[in-house]
Amino acid sequence: MSSLEFSKVFIENIGVLTSGTIKLDGNAITFKADIGSKTVKLSRSNVTELRFQKLGNKPGLRVALDDGGSQRFGGFKDEDLEKINEFANVNWQMNIINTELVIKGWNYGQVEVKGRNIEFSWEKIQFLKFPVPMFPNV
């Protein structure tokens, strides 16, 4: 399998969800918006980690980058994630980590700055993450 393509998915950019099509091949992950000219291309050499996690109420894919940033894609079906895992294993020699997010209202936890993100976790399970660029200097 040299490439995978999924339509009717979305990319998250500072809380804004843009629908489109994502394509994974041996060299990159490419997202093309359905409307407009938004295109995001993540080179395979910049990808350090892949994680499955819920994005809203749908399965999602979080792509960690070597500069400390990350990009999240959502709107997948459960069976899509198995295909992505197989593709990443064969073509990129990467195992995808399954992340269970903690979503209870009473959590107390730890806060860490990781790359360009602030991550909140409880018992080593991430429950909230903010990209630092979202917060301008006041």
mmCIF file of C-alpha atoms in Angstrom:
data_model
loop_
_atom_site.group_PDB
_atom_site.id
_atom_site.type_symbol
_atom_site.label_atom_id
_atom_site.label_comp_id
_atom_site.label_asym_id
_atom_site.label_seq_id
_atom_site.Cartn_x
_atom_site.Cartn_y
_atom_site.Cartn_z
ATOM 1 C CA MET A 1 0.000 0.000 0.000
ATOM 2 C CA SER A 2 1.834 3.089 -1.261
ATOM 3 C CA SER A 3 -0.710 5.720 -0.196
ATOM 4 C CA LEU A 4 -3.938 6.225 1.738
ATOM 5 C CA GLU A 5 -6.597 8.877 1.185
ATOM 6 C CA PHE A 6 -9.581 9.856 3.353
ATOM 7 C CA SER A 7 -12.245 12.410 2.498
ATOM 8 C CA LYS A 8 -14.742 14.119 4.819
ATOM 9 C CA VAL A 9 -12.131 14.606 7.539
ATOM 10 C CA PHE A 10 -11.056 17.874 9.121
ATOM 11 C CA ILE A 11 -7.955 19.637 10.327
ATOM 12 C CA GLU A 12 -7.906 21.641 13.542
ATOM 13 C CA ASN A 13 -6.150 24.997 13.517
ATOM 14 C CA ILE A 14 -6.413 26.989 16.761
ATOM 15 C CA GLY A 15 -9.912 25.647 17.390
ATOM 16 C CA VAL A 16 -11.163 26.118 13.824
ATOM 17 C CA LEU A 17 -12.147 22.919 12.002
ATOM 18 C CA THR A 18 -11.658 22.897 8.221
ATOM 19 C CA SER A 19 -13.079 19.968 6.242
ATOM 20 C CA GLY A 20 -11.172 18.339 3.434
ATOM 21 C CA THR A 21 -9.204 15.326 2.260
ATOM 22 C CA ILE A 22 -6.058 13.878 3.810
ATOM 23 C CA LYS A 23 -3.516 11.797 1.909
ATOM 24 C CA LEU A 24 -0.683 9.799 3.422
ATOM 25 C CA ASP A 25 2.157 8.588 1.226
ATOM 26 C CA GLY A 26 5.728 7.460 1.759
ATOM 27 C CA ASN A 27 7.045 11.028 2.018
ATOM 28 C CA ALA A 28 4.330 13.190 3.565
ATOM 29 C CA ILE A 29 0.899 13.779 5.035
ATOM 30 C CA THR A 30 -1.044 16.227 2.859
ATOM 31 C CA PHE A 31 -4.363 17.873 3.740
ATOM 32 C CA LYS A 32 -6.396 19.766 1.099
ATOM 33 C CA ALA A 33 -9.455 21.782 2.143
ATOM 34 C CA ASP A 34 -12.779 21.155 0.389
ATOM 35 C CA ILE A 35 -13.431 24.892 0.074
ATOM 36 C CA GLY A 36 -10.698 27.455 -0.467
ATOM 37 C CA SER A 37 -7.023 26.927 -1.076
ATOM 38 C CA LYS A 38 -5.875 25.707 2.354
ATOM 39 C CA THR A 39 -3.260 22.987 1.961
ATOM 40 C CA VAL A 40 -1.062 21.603 4.734
ATOM 41 C CA LYS A 41 1.865 19.322 3.934
ATOM 42 C CA LEU A 42 3.817 17.618 6.705
ATOM 43 C CA SER A 43 7.028 15.987 5.548
ATOM 44 C CA ARG A 44 7.622 12.473 6.885
ATOM 45 C CA SER A 45 11.084 13.536 8.054
ATOM 46 C CA ASN A 46 9.467 16.121 10.388
ATOM 47 C CA VAL A 47 7.009 13.663 11.977
ATOM 48 C CA THR A 48 8.227 12.322 15.333
ATOM 49 C CA GLU A 49 5.092 10.640 16.677
ATOM 50 C CA LEU A 50 1.577 9.605 15.676
ATOM 51 C CA ARG A 51 -1.242 9.280 18.206
ATOM 52 C CA PHE A 52 -4.863 8.179 17.991
ATOM 53 C CA GLN A 53 -7.124 10.299 20.170
ATOM 54 C CA LYS A 54 -10.675 11.583 20.141
ATOM 55 C CA LEU A 55 -11.132 14.970 18.520
ATOM 56 C CA GLY A 56 -14.605 16.012 19.495
ATOM 57 C CA ASN A 57 -16.647 12.830 19.340
ATOM 58 C CA LYS A 58 -14.783 11.247 16.409
ATOM 59 C CA PRO A 59 -11.505 9.341 16.179
ATOM 60 C CA GLY A 60 -8.587 11.623 15.405
ATOM 61 C CA LEU A 61 -4.912 11.574 14.546
ATOM 62 C CA ARG A 62 -2.397 13.810 16.317
ATOM 63 C CA VAL A 63 0.866 14.272 14.438
ATOM 64 C CA ALA A 64 3.808 15.450 16.575
ATOM 65 C CA LEU A 65 6.506 17.388 14.728
ATOM 66 C CA ASP A 66 10.229 17.715 15.357
ATOM 67 C CA ASP A 67 9.916 21.465 16.084
ATOM 68 C CA GLY A 68 7.698 20.731 19.110
ATOM 69 C CA GLY A 69 4.446 21.555 17.340
ATOM 70 C CA SER A 70 1.635 19.235 16.411
ATOM 71 C CA GLN A 71 -1.240 19.001 13.981
ATOM 72 C CA ARG A 72 -4.566 17.286 14.630
ATOM 73 C CA PHE A 73 -6.891 15.683 12.122
ATOM 74 C CA GLY A 74 -10.341 14.321 12.959
ATOM 75 C CA GLY A 75 -13.531 12.917 11.529
ATOM 76 C CA PHE A 76 -12.165 9.448 10.849
ATOM 77 C CA LYS A 77 -14.073 6.206 11.252
ATOM 78 C CA ASP A 78 -12.780 3.590 13.703
ATOM 79 C CA GLU A 79 -11.745 1.286 10.842
ATOM 80 C CA ASP A 80 -9.759 4.136 9.209
ATOM 81 C CA LEU A 81 -7.413 4.276 12.171
ATOM 82 C CA GLU A 82 -6.496 0.607 11.752
ATOM 83 C CA LYS A 83 -5.626 1.292 8.095
ATOM 84 C CA ILE A 84 -3.477 4.279 9.119
ATOM 85 C CA ASN A 85 -1.713 2.184 11.749
ATOM 86 C CA GLU A 86 -0.906 -0.530 9.201
ATOM 87 C CA PHE A 87 0.269 2.078 6.669
ATOM 88 C CA ALA A 88 2.547 3.824 9.210
ATOM 89 C CA ASN A 89 3.988 0.502 10.317
ATOM 90 C CA VAL A 90 4.828 -0.652 6.789
ATOM 91 C CA ASN A 91 5.867 2.642 5.156
ATOM 92 C CA TRP A 92 7.244 4.724 8.017
ATOM 93 C CA GLN A 93 8.304 2.054 10.545
ATOM 94 C CA MET A 94 6.263 3.890 13.206
ATOM 95 C CA ASN A 95 3.833 2.482 15.739
ATOM 96 C CA ILE A 96 0.834 4.643 16.519
ATOM 97 C CA ILE A 97 0.144 5.315 20.187
ATOM 98 C CA ASN A 98 -3.456 5.109 21.394
ATOM 99 C CA THR A 99 -4.225 8.033 23.722
ATOM 100 C CA GLU A 100 -7.160 7.921 26.100
ATOM 101 C CA LEU A 101 -7.940 11.499 27.077
ATOM 102 C CA VAL A 102 -9.238 12.134 30.587
ATOM 103 C CA ILE A 103 -12.501 14.053 30.325
ATOM 104 C CA LYS A 104 -13.899 14.263 33.839
ATOM 105 C CA GLY A 105 -14.760 17.515 35.575
ATOM 106 C CA TRP A 106 -12.861 16.915 38.806
ATOM 107 C CA ASN A 107 -9.319 16.263 37.623
ATOM 108 C CA TYR A 108 -6.291 17.721 39.308
ATOM 109 C CA GLY A 109 -3.057 17.123 37.545
ATOM 110 C CA GLN A 110 0.291 18.216 36.221
ATOM 111 C CA VAL A 111 1.144 20.950 33.754
ATOM 112 C CA GLU A 112 4.103 20.619 31.404
ATOM 113 C CA VAL A 113 5.476 22.759 28.616
ATOM 114 C CA LYS A 114 6.409 20.413 25.768
ATOM 115 C CA GLY A 115 7.850 22.126 22.720
ATOM 116 C CA ARG A 116 5.324 24.765 21.667
ATOM 117 C CA ASN A 117 2.480 23.273 23.714
ATOM 118 C CA ILE A 118 1.210 23.416 27.286
ATOM 119 C CA GLU A 119 -0.112 19.990 28.306
ATOM 120 C CA PHE A 120 -2.297 19.201 31.291
ATOM 121 C CA SER A 121 -2.302 15.594 32.473
ATOM 122 C CA TRP A 122 -3.689 13.537 35.319
ATOM 123 C CA GLU A 123 -2.081 10.246 36.311
ATOM 124 C CA LYS A 124 0.055 10.544 33.150
ATOM 125 C CA ILE A 125 -3.054 10.781 30.929
ATOM 126 C CA GLN A 126 -3.337 13.971 28.869
ATOM 127 C CA PHE A 127 -6.659 15.766 29.197
ATOM 128 C CA LEU A 128 -5.982 19.235 27.815
ATOM 129 C CA LYS A 129 -3.443 20.780 25.483
ATOM 130 C CA PHE A 130 -2.944 24.351 24.291
ATOM 131 C CA PRO A 131 -0.573 25.488 21.560
ATOM 132 C CA VAL A 132 1.438 28.343 23.125
ATOM 133 C CA PRO A 133 1.057 30.545 19.984
ATOM 134 C CA MET A 134 -2.689 30.753 20.812
ATOM 135 C CA PHE A 135 -1.841 33.151 23.647
ATOM 136 C CA PRO A 136 -0.524 36.545 22.559
ATOM 137 C CA ASN A 137 1.651 38.590 24.882
ATOM 138 C CA VAL A 138 -0.414 41.096 26.811
#
